[in-house]
XYZ file of C-alpha atoms in Angstrom:
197
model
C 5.630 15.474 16.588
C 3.581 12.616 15.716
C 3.201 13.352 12.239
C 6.916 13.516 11.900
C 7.204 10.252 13.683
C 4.896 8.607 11.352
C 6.546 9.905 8.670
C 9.908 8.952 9.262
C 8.518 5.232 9.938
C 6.949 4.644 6.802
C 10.229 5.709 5.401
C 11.664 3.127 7.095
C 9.406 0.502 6.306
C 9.806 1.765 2.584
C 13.039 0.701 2.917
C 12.676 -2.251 4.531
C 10.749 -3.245 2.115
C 13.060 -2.731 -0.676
C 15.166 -5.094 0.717
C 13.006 -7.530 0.803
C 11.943 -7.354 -2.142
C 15.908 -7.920 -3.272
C 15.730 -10.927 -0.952
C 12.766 -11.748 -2.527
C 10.693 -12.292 0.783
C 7.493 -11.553 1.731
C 6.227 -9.805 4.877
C 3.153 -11.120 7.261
C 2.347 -13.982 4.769
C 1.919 -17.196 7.045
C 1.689 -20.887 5.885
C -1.937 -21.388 6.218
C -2.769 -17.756 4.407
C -3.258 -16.693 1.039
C -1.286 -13.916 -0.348
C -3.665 -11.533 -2.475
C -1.375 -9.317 -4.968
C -2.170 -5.890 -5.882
C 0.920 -4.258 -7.426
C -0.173 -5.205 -11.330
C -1.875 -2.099 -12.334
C 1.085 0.364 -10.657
C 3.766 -1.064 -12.034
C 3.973 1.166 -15.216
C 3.656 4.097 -12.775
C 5.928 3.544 -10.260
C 8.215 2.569 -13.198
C 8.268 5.709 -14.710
C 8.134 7.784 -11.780
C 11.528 5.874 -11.174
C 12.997 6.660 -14.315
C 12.270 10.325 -13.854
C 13.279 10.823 -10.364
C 16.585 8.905 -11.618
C 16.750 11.712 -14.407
C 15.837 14.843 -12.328
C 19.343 13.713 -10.003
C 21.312 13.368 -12.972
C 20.445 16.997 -14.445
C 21.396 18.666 -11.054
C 25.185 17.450 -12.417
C 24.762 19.423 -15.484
C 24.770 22.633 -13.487
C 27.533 23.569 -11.173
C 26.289 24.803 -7.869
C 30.039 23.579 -6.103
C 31.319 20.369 -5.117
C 30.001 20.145 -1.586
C 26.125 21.074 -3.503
C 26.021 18.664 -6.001
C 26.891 16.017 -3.600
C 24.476 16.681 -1.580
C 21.847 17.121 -5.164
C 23.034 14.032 -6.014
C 22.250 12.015 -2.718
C 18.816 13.502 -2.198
C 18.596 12.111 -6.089
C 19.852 8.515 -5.248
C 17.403 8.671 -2.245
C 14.640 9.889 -4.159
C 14.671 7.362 -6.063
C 15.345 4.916 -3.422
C 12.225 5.880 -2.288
C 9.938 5.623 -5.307
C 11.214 2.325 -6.212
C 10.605 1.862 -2.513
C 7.137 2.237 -2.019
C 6.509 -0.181 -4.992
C 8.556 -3.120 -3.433
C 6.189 -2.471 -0.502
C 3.083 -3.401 -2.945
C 4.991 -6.615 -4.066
C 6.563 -7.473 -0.849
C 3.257 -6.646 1.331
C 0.425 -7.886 -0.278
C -3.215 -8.271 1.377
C -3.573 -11.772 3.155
C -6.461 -13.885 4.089
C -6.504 -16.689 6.804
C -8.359 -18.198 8.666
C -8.148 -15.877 11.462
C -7.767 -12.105 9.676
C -8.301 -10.055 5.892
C -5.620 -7.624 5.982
C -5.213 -5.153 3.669
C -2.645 -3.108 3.491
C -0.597 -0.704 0.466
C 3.075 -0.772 0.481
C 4.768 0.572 4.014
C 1.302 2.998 4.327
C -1.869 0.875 5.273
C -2.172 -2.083 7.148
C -5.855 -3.081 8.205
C -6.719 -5.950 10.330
C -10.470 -7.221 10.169
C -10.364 -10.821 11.946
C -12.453 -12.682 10.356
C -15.561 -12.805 13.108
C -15.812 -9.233 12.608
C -16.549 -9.432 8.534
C -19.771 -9.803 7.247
C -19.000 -10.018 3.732
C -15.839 -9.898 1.368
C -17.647 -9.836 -1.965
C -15.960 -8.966 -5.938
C -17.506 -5.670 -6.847
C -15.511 -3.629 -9.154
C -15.648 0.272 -8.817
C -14.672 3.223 -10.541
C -13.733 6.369 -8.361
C -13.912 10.466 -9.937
C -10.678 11.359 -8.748
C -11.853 14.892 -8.472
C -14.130 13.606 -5.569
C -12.208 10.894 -4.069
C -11.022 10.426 -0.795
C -9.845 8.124 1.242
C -12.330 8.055 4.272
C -15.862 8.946 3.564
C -18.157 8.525 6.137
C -17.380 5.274 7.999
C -16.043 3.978 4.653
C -12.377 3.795 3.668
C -11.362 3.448 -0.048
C -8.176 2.581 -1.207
C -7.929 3.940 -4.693
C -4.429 4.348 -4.953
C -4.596 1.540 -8.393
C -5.735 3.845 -11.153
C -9.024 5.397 -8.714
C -10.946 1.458 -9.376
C -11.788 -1.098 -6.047
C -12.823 -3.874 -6.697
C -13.017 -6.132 -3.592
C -15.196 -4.718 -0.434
C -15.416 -5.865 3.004
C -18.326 -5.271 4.901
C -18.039 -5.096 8.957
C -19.975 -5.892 11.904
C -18.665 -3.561 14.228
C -16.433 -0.878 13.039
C -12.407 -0.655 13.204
C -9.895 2.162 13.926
C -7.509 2.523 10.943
C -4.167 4.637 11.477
C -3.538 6.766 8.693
C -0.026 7.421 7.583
C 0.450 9.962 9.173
C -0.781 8.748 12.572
C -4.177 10.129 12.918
C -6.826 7.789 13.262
C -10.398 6.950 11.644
C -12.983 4.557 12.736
C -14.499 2.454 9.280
C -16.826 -0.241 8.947
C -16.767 -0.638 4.886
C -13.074 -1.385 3.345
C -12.659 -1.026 -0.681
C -9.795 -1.730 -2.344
C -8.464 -3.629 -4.860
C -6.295 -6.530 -6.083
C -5.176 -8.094 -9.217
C -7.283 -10.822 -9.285
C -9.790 -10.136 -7.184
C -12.186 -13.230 -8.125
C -9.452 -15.298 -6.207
C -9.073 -13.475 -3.126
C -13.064 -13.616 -2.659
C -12.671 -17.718 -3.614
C -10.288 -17.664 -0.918
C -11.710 -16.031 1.582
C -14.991 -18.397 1.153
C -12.510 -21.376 1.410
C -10.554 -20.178 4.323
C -12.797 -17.571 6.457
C -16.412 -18.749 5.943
C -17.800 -21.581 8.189
């Protein structure tokens, strides 16, 4: 029951985030943090992953399964799509954030890891390229968020290890985070500005 619990809240977080990203709002960005971007490099993917789910819907009205059928085809479609589009307003309207207290990184309504900021012993640029044959998310006591194209290229290093919640609820206890962001050079500038005393 957990699992379906889990699911059906990162639904709705998918689609809270799609409205803010129609509001154009941002979620868990305070005035003294820096808000580190990472949607860039999905865009073209989530774009056309859009565009297809949008055309699947609309060939379910080419074939005539009945009225009360293709209603129902055609509002899993619209939701579909809702969705999609959904999880990449959660990249734009979530991005990682560094203050002075916490790096969080997080990816769309799916991840959101806290590591306050006496608990990191590095945040250092270090781009990586990931065999997507091999790749998983938690190796070891290391998670790595390849979801941009298999690369990381920012890694936080901890000094005692964290419990992460996966989407689906289950839990896993890290104490190396890669990931990535578009311009990863100024999230570490930040975090030496902001983190390091």
């Amino acid at each position: 029951m957990g699992a379906l619990r889990s699911h059906f809240r990162n639904e709705a977080r998918t689609m809270a985030g799609l409205w803010l990203y129609f509001r154009k709002r941002r979620d868990g960005v305070g005035e003294d943090a820096v808000a580190v971007p990472y949607h860039g490099s999905g865009k073209a993917t989530f774009i056309v992953f859009t565009v297809v789910s949008g055309f699947e819907a609309g060939l379910f009205w080419l074939i005539d399964f009945g009225l009360v059928v293709d209603l129902l085809l055609l509002a899993l479609g619209v939701y579909s799509v809702l969705l999609v589009f959904g999880v990449y307003a959660g990249t734009v309207v979530r991005p990682h954030v560094i203050s002075p207290r916490e790096v969080r990184m997080r990816y769309s309504s799916f991840y959101d890891v806290r590591m306050p900021v006496e608990n990191i012993v590095s945040l250092r640029h270090l781009k990586e390229s990931h065999d997507p044959t091999k790749t998983r998310t938690f190796v070891g006591r290391m998670m790595i968020s390849h979801d941009n194209a298999y690369e990381t290229n920012l890694v936080v290093e901890l000094r005692e290890p964290i419990t992460v919640t996966r989407p689906l609820g289950k839990t896993a206890t890290v104490d190396v985070v890669k990931f990535c962001a578009d311009d990863p050079k100024t999230a570490a500038e930040a975090y030496e500005r902001l983190c390091v005393r």
